[in-house]
Each structure stands twice: as structure tokens, then as C-alpha cells.
Amino acid sequence: MKARVTVMLKNGVLDVQGEAVRHALGTLGFAGVNGVRQGKVIELDLAETDAARAEAEVKAMCDKLLANTVIESYRVEIL
């Protein structure tokens, strides 16, 4: 079973990398970009065959390692 985790900074947390990308896009002539939020995608190949247990396990992984839940939020998709 596969899982995809999308991790993003929470709203209100300054996204320095996103701002750098937004500025660079403007410099390259893409003036219509008002904001950029940058995150990360993590894909996991799991031995678990039950979707509910897999999702619970991946959420535990996020809470303990994959996301800094103080400043980041995450979304888990079981594929």
C-alpha cells in the first residue's frame, strides 16, 4: 500500500522559501503571482494492507517525525 503525505507551513507562518520563489518569478517576468507557499511531498511504500490502519500509522509518523506540527500541517492520502 502506498501513502502520500503533503506537508505545508500553517497559515500565518512566514514562508521564506515561498517568498523567495515569488520574488524570483517576478524577476523572470511572471508579474501575476501574488503569493507562493512551498511545502514537501513524502511518498511511503507500506507493508500494511488495511487502509485505516495504514492511515493511522502514517499520521503517527507525521506527528513524531515527518512534520513539525507546531508550524506545519499535513495531509495524508492512502493510494
mmCIF file of N, CA and C in Angstrom:
data_model
loop_
_atom_site.group_PDB
_atom_site.id
_atom_site.type_symbol
_atom_site.label_atom_id
_atom_site.label_comp_id
_atom_site.label_asym_id
_atom_site.label_seq_id
_atom_site.Cartn_x
_atom_site.Cartn_y
_atom_site.Cartn_z
ATOM 1 N N MET A 1 0.850 -1.167 0.000
ATOM 2 C CA MET A 1 0.000 0.000 0.000
ATOM 3 C C MET A 1 0.900 1.235 0.000
ATOM 4 N N LYS A 2 0.485 2.252 -0.696
ATOM 5 C CA LYS A 2 1.268 3.487 -0.762
ATOM 6 C C LYS A 2 0.517 4.613 -0.066
ATOM 7 N N ALA A 3 1.278 5.542 0.471
ATOM 8 C CA ALA A 3 0.702 6.726 1.107
ATOM 9 C C ALA A 3 1.469 7.951 0.635
ATOM 10 N N ARG A 4 0.758 9.042 0.505
ATOM 11 C CA ARG A 4 1.379 10.315 0.147
ATOM 12 C C ARG A 4 1.054 11.316 1.252
ATOM 13 N N VAL A 5 2.092 11.946 1.764
ATOM 14 C CA VAL A 5 1.944 12.963 2.805
ATOM 15 C C VAL A 5 2.348 14.310 2.207
ATOM 16 N N THR A 6 1.474 15.295 2.346
ATOM 17 C CA THR A 6 1.781 16.655 1.910
ATOM 18 C C THR A 6 1.921 17.513 3.160
ATOM 19 N N VAL A 7 3.074 18.139 3.316
ATOM 20 C CA VAL A 7 3.363 18.959 4.496
ATOM 21 C C VAL A 7 3.519 20.410 4.043
ATOM 22 N N MET A 8 2.792 21.307 4.707
ATOM 23 C CA MET A 8 2.851 22.738 4.390
ATOM 24 C C MET A 8 2.961 23.527 5.690
ATOM 25 N N LEU A 9 3.568 24.708 5.589
ATOM 26 C CA LEU A 9 3.572 25.604 6.745
ATOM 27 C C LEU A 9 2.141 26.045 7.028
ATOM 28 N N LYS A 10 1.810 26.178 8.290
ATOM 29 C CA LYS A 10 0.474 26.641 8.663
ATOM 30 C C LYS A 10 0.285 28.086 8.226
ATOM 31 N N ASN A 11 -0.978 28.462 8.013
ATOM 32 C CA ASN A 11 -1.281 29.859 7.701
ATOM 33 C C ASN A 11 -0.786 30.745 8.836
ATOM 34 N N GLY A 12 -0.203 31.864 8.479
ATOM 35 C CA GLY A 12 0.326 32.783 9.471
ATOM 36 C C GLY A 12 1.806 32.592 9.759
ATOM 37 N N VAL A 13 2.369 31.466 9.330
ATOM 38 C CA VAL A 13 3.798 31.223 9.498
ATOM 39 C C VAL A 13 4.499 31.744 8.244
ATOM 40 N N LEU A 14 5.499 32.584 8.430
ATOM 41 C CA LEU A 14 6.227 33.163 7.310
ATOM 42 C C LEU A 14 6.917 32.071 6.500
ATOM 43 N N ASP A 15 6.624 32.020 5.207
ATOM 44 C CA ASP A 15 7.224 31.049 4.302
ATOM 45 C C ASP A 15 8.345 31.751 3.530
ATOM 46 N N VAL A 16 9.538 31.726 4.069
ATOM 47 C CA VAL A 16 10.681 32.424 3.483
ATOM 48 C C VAL A 16 11.003 31.867 2.100
ATOM 49 N N GLN A 17 10.981 30.551 1.943
ATOM 50 C CA GLN A 17 11.263 29.949 0.639
ATOM 51 C C GLN A 17 10.183 30.329 -0.376
ATOM 52 N N GLY A 18 8.941 30.316 0.038
ATOM 53 C CA GLY A 18 7.854 30.710 -0.851
ATOM 54 C C GLY A 18 8.008 32.148 -1.313
ATOM 55 N N GLU A 19 8.393 33.027 -0.398
ATOM 56 C CA GLU A 19 8.605 34.432 -0.763
ATOM 57 C C GLU A 19 9.772 34.592 -1.726
ATOM 58 N N ALA A 20 10.825 33.801 -1.534
ATOM 59 C CA ALA A 20 11.971 33.851 -2.447
ATOM 60 C C ALA A 20 11.555 33.395 -3.847
ATOM 61 N N VAL A 21 10.736 32.360 -3.928
ATOM 62 C CA VAL A 21 10.246 31.884 -5.222
ATOM 63 C C VAL A 21 9.359 32.937 -5.868
ATOM 64 N N ARG A 22 8.456 33.533 -5.084
ATOM 65 C CA ARG A 22 7.573 34.583 -5.611
ATOM 66 C C ARG A 22 8.383 35.734 -6.181
ATOM 67 N N HIS A 23 9.401 36.159 -5.450
ATOM 68 C CA HIS A 23 10.257 37.258 -5.910
ATOM 69 C C HIS A 23 10.990 36.865 -7.199
ATOM 70 N N ALA A 24 11.536 35.657 -7.237
ATOM 71 C CA ALA A 24 12.259 35.195 -8.423
ATOM 72 C C ALA A 24 11.333 35.121 -9.635
ATOM 73 N N LEU A 25 10.114 34.666 -9.437
ATOM 74 C CA LEU A 25 9.162 34.614 -10.546
ATOM 75 C C LEU A 25 8.876 36.015 -11.085
ATOM 76 N N GLY A 26 8.738 36.978 -10.168
ATOM 77 C CA GLY A 26 8.536 38.365 -10.599
ATOM 78 C C GLY A 26 9.717 38.888 -11.394
ATOM 79 N N THR A 27 10.914 38.542 -10.954
ATOM 80 C CA THR A 27 12.123 38.951 -11.657
ATOM 81 C C THR A 27 12.190 38.352 -13.063
ATOM 82 N N LEU A 28 11.628 37.157 -13.220
ATOM 83 C CA LEU A 28 11.617 36.488 -14.515
ATOM 84 C C LEU A 28 10.466 36.940 -15.416
ATOM 85 N N GLY A 29 9.682 37.900 -14.922
ATOM 86 C CA GLY A 29 8.608 38.444 -15.744
ATOM 87 C C GLY A 29 7.227 37.886 -15.455
ATOM 88 N N PHE A 30 7.086 37.040 -14.476
ATOM 89 C CA PHE A 30 5.779 36.495 -14.094
ATOM 90 C C PHE A 30 5.166 37.380 -13.015
ATOM 91 N N ALA A 31 4.619 38.516 -13.442
ATOM 92 C CA ALA A 31 4.164 39.542 -12.505
ATOM 93 C C ALA A 31 2.844 39.200 -11.824
ATOM 94 N N GLY A 32 2.094 38.236 -12.328
ATOM 95 C CA GLY A 32 0.774 37.945 -11.781
ATOM 96 C C GLY A 32 0.764 37.043 -10.568
ATOM 97 N N VAL A 33 1.908 36.675 -10.029
ATOM 98 C CA VAL A 33 1.957 35.768 -8.875
ATOM 99 C C VAL A 33 1.956 36.606 -7.597
ATOM 100 N N ASN A 34 0.875 36.513 -6.834
ATOM 101 C CA ASN A 34 0.740 37.309 -5.614
ATOM 102 C C ASN A 34 1.272 36.605 -4.372
ATOM 103 N N GLY A 35 1.376 35.296 -4.413
ATOM 104 C CA GLY A 35 1.871 34.576 -3.251
ATOM 105 C C GLY A 35 2.268 33.163 -3.609
ATOM 106 N N VAL A 36 3.241 32.633 -2.887
ATOM 107 C CA VAL A 36 3.704 31.259 -3.082
ATOM 108 C C VAL A 36 3.872 30.637 -1.705
ATOM 109 N N ARG A 37 3.349 29.422 -1.545
ATOM 110 C CA ARG A 37 3.580 28.626 -0.342
ATOM 111 C C ARG A 37 4.311 27.378 -0.799
ATOM 112 N N GLN A 38 5.423 27.085 -0.185
ATOM 113 C CA GLN A 38 6.219 25.925 -0.576
ATOM 114 C C GLN A 38 6.141 24.879 0.523
ATOM 115 N N GLY A 39 6.008 23.643 0.129
ATOM 116 C CA GLY A 39 5.947 22.554 1.091
ATOM 117 C C GLY A 39 6.750 21.365 0.610
ATOM 118 N N LYS A 40 6.400 20.201 1.127
ATOM 119 C CA LYS A 40 7.092 18.988 0.710
ATOM 120 C C LYS A 40 6.090 17.852 0.575
ATOM 121 N N VAL A 41 6.411 16.916 -0.295
ATOM 122 C CA VAL A 41 5.600 15.722 -0.506
ATOM 123 C C VAL A 41 6.469 14.519 -0.188
ATOM 124 N N ILE A 42 5.926 13.617 0.624
ATOM 125 C CA ILE A 42 6.642 12.405 1.024
ATOM 126 C C ILE A 42 5.779 11.223 0.605
ATOM 127 N N GLU A 43 6.349 10.303 -0.158
ATOM 128 C CA GLU A 43 5.631 9.101 -0.557
ATOM 129 C C GLU A 43 6.218 7.911 0.173
ATOM 130 N N LEU A 44 5.329 7.115 0.735
ATOM 131 C CA LEU A 44 5.735 5.954 1.528
ATOM 132 C C LEU A 44 5.180 4.683 0.905
ATOM 133 N N ASP A 45 5.974 3.643 0.870
ATOM 134 C CA ASP A 45 5.537 2.322 0.431
ATOM 135 C C ASP A 45 5.408 1.483 1.696
ATOM 136 N N LEU A 46 4.190 1.102 2.035
ATOM 137 C CA LEU A 46 3.910 0.454 3.313
ATOM 138 C C LEU A 46 3.600 -1.028 3.138
ATOM 139 N N ALA A 47 3.948 -1.817 4.143
ATOM 140 C CA ALA A 47 3.610 -3.245 4.150
ATOM 141 C C ALA A 47 2.159 -3.459 4.582
ATOM 142 N N GLU A 48 1.583 -2.502 5.278
ATOM 143 C CA GLU A 48 0.205 -2.608 5.785
ATOM 144 C C GLU A 48 -0.780 -2.771 4.624
ATOM 145 N N THR A 49 -1.781 -3.634 4.809
ATOM 146 C CA THR A 49 -2.790 -3.857 3.769
ATOM 147 C C THR A 49 -4.142 -3.264 4.122
ATOM 148 N N ASP A 50 -4.348 -2.895 5.370
ATOM 149 C CA ASP A 50 -5.612 -2.285 5.790
ATOM 150 C C ASP A 50 -5.475 -0.762 5.703
ATOM 151 N N ALA A 51 -6.344 -0.121 4.929
ATOM 152 C CA ALA A 51 -6.232 1.326 4.681
ATOM 153 C C ALA A 51 -6.371 2.147 5.957
ATOM 154 N N ALA A 52 -7.287 1.778 6.825
ATOM 155 C CA ALA A 52 -7.492 2.544 8.060
ATOM 156 C C ALA A 52 -6.267 2.446 8.967
ATOM 157 N N ARG A 53 -5.709 1.264 9.099
ATOM 158 C CA ARG A 53 -4.505 1.103 9.936
ATOM 159 C C ARG A 53 -3.319 1.816 9.307
ATOM 160 N N ALA A 54 -3.217 1.752 7.981
ATOM 161 C CA ALA A 54 -2.125 2.442 7.290
ATOM 162 C C ALA A 54 -2.215 3.945 7.527
ATOM 163 N N GLU A 55 -3.411 4.506 7.404
ATOM 164 C CA GLU A 55 -3.578 5.946 7.617
ATOM 165 C C GLU A 55 -3.217 6.333 9.045
ATOM 166 N N ALA A 56 -3.651 5.541 10.016
ATOM 167 C CA ALA A 56 -3.333 5.825 11.419
ATOM 168 C C ALA A 56 -1.822 5.759 11.650
ATOM 169 N N GLU A 57 -1.169 4.782 11.033
ATOM 170 C CA GLU A 57 0.280 4.629 11.189
ATOM 171 C C GLU A 57 1.025 5.818 10.572
ATOM 172 N N VAL A 58 0.592 6.237 9.389
ATOM 173 C CA VAL A 58 1.252 7.359 8.723
ATOM 174 C C VAL A 58 1.031 8.653 9.509
ATOM 175 N N LYS A 59 -0.157 8.840 10.068
ATOM 176 C CA LYS A 59 -0.407 10.031 10.896
ATOM 177 C C LYS A 59 0.511 10.037 12.114
ATOM 178 N N ALA A 60 0.736 8.879 12.700
ATOM 179 C CA ALA A 60 1.663 8.793 13.836
ATOM 180 C C ALA A 60 3.080 9.151 13.380
ATOM 181 N N MET A 61 3.472 8.701 12.188
ATOM 182 C CA MET A 61 4.781 9.054 11.648
ATOM 183 C C MET A 61 4.906 10.560 11.478
ATOM 184 N N CYS A 62 3.833 11.182 10.995
ATOM 185 C CA CYS A 62 3.842 12.634 10.792
ATOM 186 C C CYS A 62 3.984 13.358 12.114
ATOM 187 N N ASP A 63 3.224 12.923 13.104
ATOM 188 C CA ASP A 63 3.259 13.578 14.413
ATOM 189 C C ASP A 63 4.619 13.436 15.087
ATOM 190 N N LYS A 64 5.310 12.331 14.839
ATOM 191 C CA LYS A 64 6.580 12.073 15.514
ATOM 192 C C LYS A 64 7.812 12.516 14.725
ATOM 193 N N LEU A 65 7.723 12.558 13.367
ATOM 194 C CA LEU A 65 8.938 12.825 12.606
ATOM 195 C C LEU A 65 8.728 13.656 11.342
ATOM 196 N N LEU A 66 7.746 13.321 10.535
ATOM 197 C CA LEU A 66 7.665 13.878 9.191
ATOM 198 C C LEU A 66 7.219 15.333 9.137
ATOM 199 N N ALA A 67 6.501 15.796 10.146
ATOM 200 C CA ALA A 67 6.035 17.187 10.175
ATOM 201 C C ALA A 67 6.308 17.801 11.542
ATOM 202 N N ASN A 68 6.663 19.067 11.537
ATOM 203 C CA ASN A 68 6.790 19.826 12.780
ATOM 204 C C ASN A 68 5.412 20.431 13.027
ATOM 205 N N THR A 69 4.598 19.746 13.833
ATOM 206 C CA THR A 69 3.191 20.121 13.978
ATOM 207 C C THR A 69 2.980 21.461 14.676
ATOM 208 N N VAL A 70 4.026 22.053 15.199
ATOM 209 C CA VAL A 70 3.906 23.386 15.788
ATOM 210 C C VAL A 70 3.706 24.419 14.677
ATOM 211 N N ILE A 71 4.439 24.253 13.571
ATOM 212 C CA ILE A 71 4.369 25.244 12.495
ATOM 213 C C ILE A 71 3.886 24.670 11.165
ATOM 214 N N GLU A 72 3.723 23.343 11.080
ATOM 215 C CA GLU A 72 3.318 22.724 9.818
ATOM 216 C C GLU A 72 2.035 21.926 9.980
ATOM 217 N N SER A 73 1.273 21.868 8.903
ATOM 218 C CA SER A 73 0.130 20.980 8.853
ATOM 219 C C SER A 73 0.420 19.919 7.798
ATOM 220 N N TYR A 74 -0.309 18.814 7.857
ATOM 221 C CA TYR A 74 -0.072 17.762 6.885
ATOM 222 C C TYR A 74 -1.391 17.127 6.453
ATOM 223 N N ARG A 75 -1.346 16.518 5.271
ATOM 224 C CA ARG A 75 -2.493 15.792 4.734
ATOM 225 C C ARG A 75 -1.995 14.411 4.295
ATOM 226 N N VAL A 76 -2.711 13.371 4.682
ATOM 227 C CA VAL A 76 -2.339 12.006 4.342
ATOM 228 C C VAL A 76 -3.326 11.471 3.308
ATOM 229 N N GLU A 77 -2.784 10.901 2.233
ATOM 230 C CA GLU A 77 -3.603 10.222 1.230
ATOM 231 C C GLU A 77 -3.119 8.785 1.138
ATOM 232 N N ILE A 78 -4.038 7.839 1.254
ATOM 233 C CA ILE A 78 -3.709 6.438 1.039
ATOM 234 C C ILE A 78 -4.038 6.138 -0.409
ATOM 235 N N LEU A 79 -3.034 5.662 -1.140
ATOM 236 C CA LEU A 79 -3.182 5.467 -2.594
ATOM 237 C C LEU A 79 -3.456 4.013 -2.942
#
